[in-house]
Structures are given as structure tokens and as C-alpha cells.
mmCIF file of C-alpha atoms in Angstrom:
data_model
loop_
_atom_site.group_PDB
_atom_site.id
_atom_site.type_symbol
_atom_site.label_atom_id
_atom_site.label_comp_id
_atom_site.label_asym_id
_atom_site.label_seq_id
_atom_site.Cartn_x
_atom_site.Cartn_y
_atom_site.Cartn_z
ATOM 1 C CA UNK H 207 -52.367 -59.268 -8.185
ATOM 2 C CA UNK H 208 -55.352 -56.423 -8.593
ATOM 3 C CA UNK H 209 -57.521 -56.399 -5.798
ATOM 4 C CA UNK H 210 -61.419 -56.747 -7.382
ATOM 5 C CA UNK H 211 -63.593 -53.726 -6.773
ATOM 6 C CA UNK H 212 -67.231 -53.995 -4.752
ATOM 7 C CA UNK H 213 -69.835 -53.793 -7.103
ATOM 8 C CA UNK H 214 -70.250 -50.125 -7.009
ATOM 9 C CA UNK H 215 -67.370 -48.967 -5.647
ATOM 10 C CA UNK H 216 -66.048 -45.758 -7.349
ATOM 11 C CA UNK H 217 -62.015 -45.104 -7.534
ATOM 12 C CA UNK H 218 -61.575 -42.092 -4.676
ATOM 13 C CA UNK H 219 -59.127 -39.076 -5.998
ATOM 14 C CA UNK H 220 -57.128 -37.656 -3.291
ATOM 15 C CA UNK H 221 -55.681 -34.162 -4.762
ATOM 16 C CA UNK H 222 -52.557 -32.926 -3.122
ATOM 17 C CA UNK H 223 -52.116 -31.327 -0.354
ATOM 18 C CA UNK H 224 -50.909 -27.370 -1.113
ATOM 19 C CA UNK H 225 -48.446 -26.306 1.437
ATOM 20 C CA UNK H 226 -49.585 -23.772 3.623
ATOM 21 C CA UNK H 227 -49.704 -20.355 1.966
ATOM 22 C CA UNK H 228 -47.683 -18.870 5.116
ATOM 23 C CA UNK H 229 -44.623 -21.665 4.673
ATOM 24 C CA UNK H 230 -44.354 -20.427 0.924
ATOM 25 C CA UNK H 231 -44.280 -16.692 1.667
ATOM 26 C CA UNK H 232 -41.621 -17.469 4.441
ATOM 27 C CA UNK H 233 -39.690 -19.462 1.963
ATOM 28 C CA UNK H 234 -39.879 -16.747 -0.522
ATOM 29 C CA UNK H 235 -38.785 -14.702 2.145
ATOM 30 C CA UNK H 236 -35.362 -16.580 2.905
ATOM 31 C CA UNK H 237 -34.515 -16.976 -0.058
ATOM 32 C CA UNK H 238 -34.621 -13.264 -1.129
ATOM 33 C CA UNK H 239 -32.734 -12.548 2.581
ATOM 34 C CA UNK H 240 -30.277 -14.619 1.601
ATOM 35 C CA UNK H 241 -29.291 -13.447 -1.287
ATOM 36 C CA UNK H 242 -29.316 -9.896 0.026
ATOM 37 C CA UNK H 243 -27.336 -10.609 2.463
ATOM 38 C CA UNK H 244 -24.225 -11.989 0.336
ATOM 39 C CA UNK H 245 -21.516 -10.278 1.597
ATOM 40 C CA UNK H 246 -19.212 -7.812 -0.931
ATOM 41 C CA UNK H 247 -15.594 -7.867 -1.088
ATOM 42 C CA UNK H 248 -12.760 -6.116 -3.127
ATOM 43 C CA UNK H 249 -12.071 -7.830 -6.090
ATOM 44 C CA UNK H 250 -8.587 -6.582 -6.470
ATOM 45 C CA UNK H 251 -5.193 -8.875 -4.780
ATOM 46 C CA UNK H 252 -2.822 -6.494 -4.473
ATOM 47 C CA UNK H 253 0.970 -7.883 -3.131
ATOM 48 C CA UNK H 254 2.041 -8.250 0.183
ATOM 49 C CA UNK H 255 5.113 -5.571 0.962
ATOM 50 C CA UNK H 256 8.289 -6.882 1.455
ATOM 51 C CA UNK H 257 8.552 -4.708 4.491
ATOM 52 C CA UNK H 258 6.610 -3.299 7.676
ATOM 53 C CA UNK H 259 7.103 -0.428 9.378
ATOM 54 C CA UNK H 260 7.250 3.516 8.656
ATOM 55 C CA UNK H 261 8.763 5.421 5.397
ATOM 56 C CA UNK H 262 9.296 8.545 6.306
ATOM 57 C CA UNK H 263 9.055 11.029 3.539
ATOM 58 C CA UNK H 264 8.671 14.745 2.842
ATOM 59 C CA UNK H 265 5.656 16.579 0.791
ATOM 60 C CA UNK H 266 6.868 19.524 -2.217
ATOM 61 C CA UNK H 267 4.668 21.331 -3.940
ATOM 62 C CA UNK H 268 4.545 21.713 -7.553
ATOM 63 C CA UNK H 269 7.732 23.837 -7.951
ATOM 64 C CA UNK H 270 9.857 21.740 -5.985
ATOM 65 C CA UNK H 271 10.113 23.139 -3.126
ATOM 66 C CA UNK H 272 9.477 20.913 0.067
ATOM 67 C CA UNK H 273 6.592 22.499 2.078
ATOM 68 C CA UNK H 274 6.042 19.568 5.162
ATOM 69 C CA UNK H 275 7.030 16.343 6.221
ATOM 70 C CA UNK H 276 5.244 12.969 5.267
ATOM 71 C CA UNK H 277 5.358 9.212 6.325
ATOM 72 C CA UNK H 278 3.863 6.139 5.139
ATOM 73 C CA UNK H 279 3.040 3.511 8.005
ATOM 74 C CA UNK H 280 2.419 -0.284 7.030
ATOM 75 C CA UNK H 281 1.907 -2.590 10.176
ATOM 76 C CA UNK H 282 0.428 -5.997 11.129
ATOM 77 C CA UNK H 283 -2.413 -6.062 13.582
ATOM 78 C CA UNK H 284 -3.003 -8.648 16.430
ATOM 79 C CA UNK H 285 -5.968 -9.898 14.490
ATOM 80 C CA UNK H 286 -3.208 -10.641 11.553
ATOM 81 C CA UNK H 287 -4.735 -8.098 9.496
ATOM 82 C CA UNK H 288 -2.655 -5.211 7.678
ATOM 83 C CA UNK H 289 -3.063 -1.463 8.101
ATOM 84 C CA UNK H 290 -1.451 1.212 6.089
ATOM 85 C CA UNK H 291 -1.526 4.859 7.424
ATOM 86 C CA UNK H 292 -0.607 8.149 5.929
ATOM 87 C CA UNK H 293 -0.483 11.485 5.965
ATOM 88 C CA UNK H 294 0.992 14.198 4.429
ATOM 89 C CA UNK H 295 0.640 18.308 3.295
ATOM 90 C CA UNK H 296 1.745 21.332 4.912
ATOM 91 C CA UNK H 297 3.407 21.731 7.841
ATOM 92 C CA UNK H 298 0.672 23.297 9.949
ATOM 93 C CA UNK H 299 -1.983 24.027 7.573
ATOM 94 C CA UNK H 300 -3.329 21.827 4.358
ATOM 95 C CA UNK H 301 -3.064 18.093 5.211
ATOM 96 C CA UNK H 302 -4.558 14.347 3.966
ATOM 97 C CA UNK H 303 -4.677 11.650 6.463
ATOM 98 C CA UNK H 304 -5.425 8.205 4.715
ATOM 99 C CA UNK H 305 -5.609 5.182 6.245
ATOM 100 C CA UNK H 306 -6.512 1.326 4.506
ATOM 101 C CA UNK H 307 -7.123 -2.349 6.112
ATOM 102 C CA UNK H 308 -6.606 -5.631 4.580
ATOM 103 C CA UNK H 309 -7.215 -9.312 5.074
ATOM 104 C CA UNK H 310 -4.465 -11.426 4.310
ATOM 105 C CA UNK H 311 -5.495 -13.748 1.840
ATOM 106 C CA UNK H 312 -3.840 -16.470 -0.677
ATOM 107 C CA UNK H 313 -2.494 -18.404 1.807
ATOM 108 C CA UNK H 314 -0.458 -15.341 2.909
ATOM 109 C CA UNK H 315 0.774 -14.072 -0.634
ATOM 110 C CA UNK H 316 -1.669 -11.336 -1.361
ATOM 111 C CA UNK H 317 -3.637 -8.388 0.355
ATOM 112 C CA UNK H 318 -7.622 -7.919 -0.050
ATOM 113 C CA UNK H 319 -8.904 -4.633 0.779
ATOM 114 C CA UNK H 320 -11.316 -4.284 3.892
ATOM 115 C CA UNK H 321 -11.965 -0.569 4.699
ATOM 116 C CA UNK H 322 -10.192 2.892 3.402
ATOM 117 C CA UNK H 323 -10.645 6.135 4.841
ATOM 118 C CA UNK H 324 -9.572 9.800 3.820
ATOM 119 C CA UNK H 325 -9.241 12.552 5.774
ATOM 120 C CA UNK H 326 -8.598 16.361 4.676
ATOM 121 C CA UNK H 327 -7.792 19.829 6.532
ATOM 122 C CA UNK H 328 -7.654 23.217 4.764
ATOM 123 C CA UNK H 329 -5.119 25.098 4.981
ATOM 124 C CA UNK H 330 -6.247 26.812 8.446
ATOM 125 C CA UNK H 331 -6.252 23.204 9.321
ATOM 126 C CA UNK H 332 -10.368 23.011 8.961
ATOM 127 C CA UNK H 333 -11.512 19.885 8.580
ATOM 128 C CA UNK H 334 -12.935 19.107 5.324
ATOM 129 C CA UNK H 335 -14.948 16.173 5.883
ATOM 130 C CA UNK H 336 -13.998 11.882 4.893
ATOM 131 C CA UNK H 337 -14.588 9.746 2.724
ATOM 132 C CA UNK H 338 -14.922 6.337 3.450
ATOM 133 C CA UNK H 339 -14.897 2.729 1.753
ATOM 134 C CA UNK H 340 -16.746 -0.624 3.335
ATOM 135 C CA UNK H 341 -15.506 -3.516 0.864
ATOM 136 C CA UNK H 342 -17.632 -5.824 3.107
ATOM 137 C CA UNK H 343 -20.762 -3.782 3.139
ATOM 138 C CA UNK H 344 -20.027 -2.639 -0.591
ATOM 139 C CA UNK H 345 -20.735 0.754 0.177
ATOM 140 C CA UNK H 346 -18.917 4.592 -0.106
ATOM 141 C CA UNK H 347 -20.146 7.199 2.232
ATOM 142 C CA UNK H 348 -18.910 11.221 2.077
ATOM 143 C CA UNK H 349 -19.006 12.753 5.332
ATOM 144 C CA UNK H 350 -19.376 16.386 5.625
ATOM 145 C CA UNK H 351 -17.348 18.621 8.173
ATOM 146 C CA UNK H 352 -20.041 19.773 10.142
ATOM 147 C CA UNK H 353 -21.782 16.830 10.832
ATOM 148 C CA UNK H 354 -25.243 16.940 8.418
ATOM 149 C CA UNK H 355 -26.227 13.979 6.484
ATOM 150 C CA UNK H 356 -23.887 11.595 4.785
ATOM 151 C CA UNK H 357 -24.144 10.595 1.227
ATOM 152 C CA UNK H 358 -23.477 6.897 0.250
ATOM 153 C CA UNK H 359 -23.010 5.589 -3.166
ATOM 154 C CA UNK H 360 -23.085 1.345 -3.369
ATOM 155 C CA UNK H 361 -20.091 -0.034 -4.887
ATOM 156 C CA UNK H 362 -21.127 -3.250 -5.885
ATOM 157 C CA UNK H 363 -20.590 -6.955 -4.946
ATOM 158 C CA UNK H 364 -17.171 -7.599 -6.194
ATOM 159 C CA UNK H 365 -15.812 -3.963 -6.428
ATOM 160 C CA UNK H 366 -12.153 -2.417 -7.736
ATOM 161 C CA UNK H 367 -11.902 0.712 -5.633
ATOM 162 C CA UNK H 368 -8.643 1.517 -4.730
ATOM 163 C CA UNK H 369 -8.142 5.153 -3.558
ATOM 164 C CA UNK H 370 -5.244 4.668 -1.190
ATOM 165 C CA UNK H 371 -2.986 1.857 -1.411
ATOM 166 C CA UNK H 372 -1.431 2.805 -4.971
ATOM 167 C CA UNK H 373 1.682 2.150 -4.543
ATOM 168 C CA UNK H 374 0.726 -1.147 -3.861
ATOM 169 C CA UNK H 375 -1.740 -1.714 -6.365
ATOM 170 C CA UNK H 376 1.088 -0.322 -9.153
ATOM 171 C CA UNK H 377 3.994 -2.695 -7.923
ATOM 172 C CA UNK H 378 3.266 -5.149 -10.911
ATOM 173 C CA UNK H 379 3.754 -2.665 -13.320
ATOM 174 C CA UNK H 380 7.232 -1.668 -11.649
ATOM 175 C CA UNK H 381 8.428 -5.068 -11.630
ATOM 176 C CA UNK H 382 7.151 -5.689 -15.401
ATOM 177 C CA UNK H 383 4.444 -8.630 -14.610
ATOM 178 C CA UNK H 384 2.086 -6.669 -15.811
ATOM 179 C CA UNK H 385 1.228 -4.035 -18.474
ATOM 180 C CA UNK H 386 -1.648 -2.327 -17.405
ATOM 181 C CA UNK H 387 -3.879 -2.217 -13.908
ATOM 182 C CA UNK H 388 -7.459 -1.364 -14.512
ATOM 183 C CA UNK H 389 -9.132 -0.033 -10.961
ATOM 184 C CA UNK H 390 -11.368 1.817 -10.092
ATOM 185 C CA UNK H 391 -11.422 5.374 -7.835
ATOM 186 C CA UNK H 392 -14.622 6.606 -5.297
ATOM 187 C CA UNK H 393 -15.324 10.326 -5.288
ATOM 188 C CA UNK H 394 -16.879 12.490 -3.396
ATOM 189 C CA UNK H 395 -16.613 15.638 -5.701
ATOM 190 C CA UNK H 396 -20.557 16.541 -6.478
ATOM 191 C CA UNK H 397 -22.456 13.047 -5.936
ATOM 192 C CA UNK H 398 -20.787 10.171 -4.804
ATOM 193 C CA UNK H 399 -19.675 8.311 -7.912
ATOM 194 C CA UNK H 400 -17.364 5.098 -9.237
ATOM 195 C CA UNK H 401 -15.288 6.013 -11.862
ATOM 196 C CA UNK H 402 -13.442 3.820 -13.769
ATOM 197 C CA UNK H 403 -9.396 4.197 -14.287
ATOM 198 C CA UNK H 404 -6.400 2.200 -16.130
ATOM 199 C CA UNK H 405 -2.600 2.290 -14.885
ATOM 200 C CA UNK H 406 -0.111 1.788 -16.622
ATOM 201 C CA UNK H 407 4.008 2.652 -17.244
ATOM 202 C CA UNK H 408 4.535 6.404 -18.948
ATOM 203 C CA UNK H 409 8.390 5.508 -18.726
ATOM 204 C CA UNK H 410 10.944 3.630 -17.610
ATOM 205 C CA UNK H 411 14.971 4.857 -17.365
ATOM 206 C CA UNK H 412 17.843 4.381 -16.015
ATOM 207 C CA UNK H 413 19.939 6.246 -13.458
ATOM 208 C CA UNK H 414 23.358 7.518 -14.938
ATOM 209 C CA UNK H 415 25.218 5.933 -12.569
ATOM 210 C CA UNK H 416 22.968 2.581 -13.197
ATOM 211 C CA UNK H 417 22.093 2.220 -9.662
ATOM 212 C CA UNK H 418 18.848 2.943 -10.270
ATOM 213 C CA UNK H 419 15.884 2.151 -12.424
ATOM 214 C CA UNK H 420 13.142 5.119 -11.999
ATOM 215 C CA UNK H 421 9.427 3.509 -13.138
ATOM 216 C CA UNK H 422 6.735 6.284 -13.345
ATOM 217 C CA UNK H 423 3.536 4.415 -13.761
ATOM 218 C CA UNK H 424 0.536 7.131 -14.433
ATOM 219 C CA UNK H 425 -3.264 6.190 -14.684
ATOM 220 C CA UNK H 426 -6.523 8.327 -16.073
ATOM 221 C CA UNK H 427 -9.672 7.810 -15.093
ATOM 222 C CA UNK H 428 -12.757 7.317 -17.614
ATOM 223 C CA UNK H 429 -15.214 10.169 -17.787
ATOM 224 C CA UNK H 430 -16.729 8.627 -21.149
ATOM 225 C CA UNK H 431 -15.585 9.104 -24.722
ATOM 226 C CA UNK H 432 -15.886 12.459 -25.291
ATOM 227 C CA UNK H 433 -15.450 14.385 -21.465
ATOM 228 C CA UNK H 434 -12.348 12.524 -21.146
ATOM 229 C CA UNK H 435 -11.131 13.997 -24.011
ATOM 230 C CA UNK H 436 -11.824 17.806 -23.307
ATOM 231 C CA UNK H 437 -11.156 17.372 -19.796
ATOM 232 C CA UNK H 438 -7.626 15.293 -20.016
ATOM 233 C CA UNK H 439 -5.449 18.607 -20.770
ATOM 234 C CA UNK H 440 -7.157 20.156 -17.797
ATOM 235 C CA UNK H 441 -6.930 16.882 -15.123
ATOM 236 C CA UNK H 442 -3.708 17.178 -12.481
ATOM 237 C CA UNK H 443 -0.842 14.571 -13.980
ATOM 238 C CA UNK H 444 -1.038 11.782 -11.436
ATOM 239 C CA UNK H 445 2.061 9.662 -10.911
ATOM 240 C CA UNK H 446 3.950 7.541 -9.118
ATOM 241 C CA UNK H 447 7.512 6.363 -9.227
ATOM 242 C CA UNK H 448 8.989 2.943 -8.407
ATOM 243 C CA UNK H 449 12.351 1.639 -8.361
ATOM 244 C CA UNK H 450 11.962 -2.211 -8.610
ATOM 245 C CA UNK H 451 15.690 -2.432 -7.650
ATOM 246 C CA UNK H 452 15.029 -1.167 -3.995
ATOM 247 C CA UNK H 453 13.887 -3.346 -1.497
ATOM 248 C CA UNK H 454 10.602 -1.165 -1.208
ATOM 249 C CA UNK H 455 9.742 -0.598 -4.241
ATOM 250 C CA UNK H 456 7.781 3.007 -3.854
ATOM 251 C CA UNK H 457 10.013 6.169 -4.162
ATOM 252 C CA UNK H 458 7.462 8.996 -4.641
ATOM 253 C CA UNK H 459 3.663 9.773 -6.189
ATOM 254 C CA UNK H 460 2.005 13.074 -7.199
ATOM 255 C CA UNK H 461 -1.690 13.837 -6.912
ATOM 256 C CA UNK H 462 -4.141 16.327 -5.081
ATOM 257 C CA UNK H 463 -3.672 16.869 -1.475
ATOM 258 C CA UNK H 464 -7.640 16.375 -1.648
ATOM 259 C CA UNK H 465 -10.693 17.580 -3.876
ATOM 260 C CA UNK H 466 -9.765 20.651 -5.948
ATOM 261 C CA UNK H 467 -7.195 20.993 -3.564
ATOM 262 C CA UNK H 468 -3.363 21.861 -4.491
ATOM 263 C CA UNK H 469 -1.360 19.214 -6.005
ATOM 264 C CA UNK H 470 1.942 17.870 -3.741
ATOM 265 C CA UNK H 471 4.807 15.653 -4.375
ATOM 266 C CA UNK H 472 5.522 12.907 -1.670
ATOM 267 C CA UNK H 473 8.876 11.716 -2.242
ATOM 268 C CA UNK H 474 10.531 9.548 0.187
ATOM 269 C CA UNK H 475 12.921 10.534 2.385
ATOM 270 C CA UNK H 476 17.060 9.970 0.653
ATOM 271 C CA UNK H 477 15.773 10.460 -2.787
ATOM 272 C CA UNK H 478 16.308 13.552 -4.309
ATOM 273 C CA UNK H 479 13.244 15.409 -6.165
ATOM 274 C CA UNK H 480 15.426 15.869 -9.490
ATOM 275 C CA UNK H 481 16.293 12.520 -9.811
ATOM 276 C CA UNK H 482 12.482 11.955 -10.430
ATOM 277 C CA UNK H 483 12.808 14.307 -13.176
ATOM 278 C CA UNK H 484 9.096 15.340 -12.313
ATOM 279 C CA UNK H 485 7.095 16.989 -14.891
#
């Protein structure tokens, strides 16, 4: 029932009350905290390896002759994380030392990338500075030899960088599961840049004696339309080789020792260069 007004009585308005202008600001400000603070990851799950422990392996150069010893490390932490480790070059001058953590994720079928780290020395075994990956903080930094400033280049939230653990990253292509791999590689060359790059098989034969099927899996990376053109003929011929028959998959891969640096085979140890027929 309405309640009858006094003679007189006007109807009061009672305007809401704003929230203090501080509480909005500080809202404001969470919110844009929060969302700054999302953390990145790699977006790429690359397989677990069916094996732990070292490969040992030798480095050739370009006309087949071998120049220094290699090895290939992959070994569970006590955190249950994964590290690979390698390193390989001349024996006592020109050398890469690369290294690459993962979180094992996918209820235990799959690696995500954490951190990567190269590491070069000239050939009077100089240091020539590292570059280095944070999936987590999304970032690339090139440090210089001497010390001076770094340079860092942002990868983004869900990046595709994979500079080191190819012969991971490839292993679907070996085994036929998949046709092409699109990644992407960090450089340090000039600015700090992303570039872009697609994988996939240049052959696939078999050994005459049949004990063997040799997988060469190549990728190029994607300057743009028309650099990639004119500058393919001049680019080193990346590769690596699988044999999807062998327990580990990875027999060898060929690219620069490091930045305009010479170009090496690393072939693992028991497998004989020609077999490869690398060209």
C-alpha cells in the first residue's frame, strides 16, 4: 500500500555515490599490471627422446675432412626438467657451445622450451659473445664479448623460436607424421631480429644394404618475397639427417659453426660421412 505524502512534502533524489577517483585509478592500474604481467611461453611441443645421455660425435668441415670432436648431451634434472648440451668445432680453435631447457609437459609426452643459449669462440678461441632465449620472459638478448650493452629483441607471448634443439623439433618429419615444421630462428647478425623459417624433407632413400633409411630434412628461412629469392643461392645449405629406423633418430646436421662463421658437419660417431651423401 503507498504511503500518503505530507501536504508539502517534495520526493528527495539521492544521486549515486561515484567511487572514489583514487579506487578507479588503482583499478585501472591492476588491471593493466595484470595483463602485462601474463607470462610467455614457447608455443612449439617438440617430442620427448627416446633416450638420455651423451652422443658422441665428430665435427668435418665442408670437404669432408673431420677437423674436432663433438657430443650431444640430453639429461634429466632433479627439478624433472630436461637439458640438452652441445658443443662442437675445431679442436682447439673455432667452437659453438649450445645449451637448451625444457619443461616436461603433456602429461610427460612432449617437451616445451624454457631457455636456449649459444656460445661461440674464434678460431684463436676468442670469445665471440651469446645469444640467449627467455621463453618465459619472451625475450632474446645478444651479448657482446667484451662486456658493453646487450641488445634484446621481444619475442612475443606465444613464440616459435627454436635455434638449438633441431633435431628434435625435425623428428616428425623423419618419422613421416608430418610434412612440414614451420619455426621460427633468433639472430643476432645486425639487430636482433625473428625470422620466420619452414622445414621440411629434401629426400628420403634407402641404404643399399636396406639397413638404413637416410631422411635429410632442410628448412629456409623467410627474408620476404623478393630477398629470399636473391639471397637463397648465396645462404649456407642447412640440413639434417635422420634415420627413423635407429633408436635415436638424429645421425648428423650441417650449418654455421656461428654468424658468418665456417660451415661444419656434425655427424655422429659410427656413421660414416659418405653414407650421408652430403652435398
Amino acid at each position: 500500500m503507498a504511503i500518503p505524502r505530507r501536504s508539502g512534502q517534495r520526493d528527495r533524489y539521492t544521486p549515486p555515490v561515484p567511487a572514489p577517483r583514487c579506487a578507479r585509478w588503482l583499478a585501472l592500474a591492476l588491471l593493466l599490471l595484470t595483463a602485462g604481467s601474463a607470462s610467455a611461453e614457447s608455443a612449439l611441443r617438440l617430442p620427448m627422446p627416446s633416450r638420455f645421455g651423451a652422443v658422441p660425435a665428430s665435427t668435418y668441415d665442408e670437404e669432408g675432412n673431420r677437423v674436432g670432436s663433438a657430443t650431444i648431451v640430453v639429461e634429466r634434472l632433479d627439478d624433472g626438467r630436461v637439458r640438452m648440451l652441445g658443443e662442437s668445432g675445431f679442436d682447439g680453435a673455432a667452437r659453438n657451445v649450445v645449451t637448451a631447457e625444457f619443461d616436461v609437459v603433456d602429461e610427460g609426452s612432449a617437451l616445451q622450451l624454457l631457455r636456449q643459449t649459444s656460445r661461440s669462440f674464434d678460431h684463436a678461441g676468442q670469445p665471440l659473445g651469446q645469444l640467449s632465449i627467455d621463453h618465459l620472459e619472451g625475450v632474446g638478448t645478444c651479448s657482446p664479448p667484451n662486456g658493453g650493452d646487450a641488445r634484446t629483441r621481444e619475442l612475443g607471448r606465444r613464440d616459435k623460436v627454436a635455434n638449438i634443439p633441431v633435431n628434435l623439433l625435425f623428428m616428425p618429419l623423419a618419422q613421416g607424421t608430418r610434412e612440414s615444421v614451420e619455426f621460427q630462428v633468433f639472430l643476432c647478425t645486425g639487430k636482433p631480429r625473428v625470422v620466420d623459417a619452414k622445414a621440411s624433407v629434401a629426400r628420403r632413400v634407402e641404404t643399399a644394404d636396406g639397413l638404413r633409411d637416410i631422411v635429410e630434412v632442410r628448412y629456409d628461412m623467410d627474408w620476404g618475397p623478393v630477398l629470399s629469392r636473391l639471397a637463397r643461392p648465396f645462404m649456407p645449405k642447412v640440413a639434417v639427417w635422420f634415420d627413423p629406423k635407429h633408436p635415436e633418430g638424429w645421425l648428423a646436421h650441417r650449418m654455421p659453426l656461428f654468424a658468418k662463421g665456417p660451415t661444419v658437419m656434425v655427424v655422429r660417431t659410427g656413421i660414416p660421412p659418405q653414407l650421408l651423401n652430403l652435398q
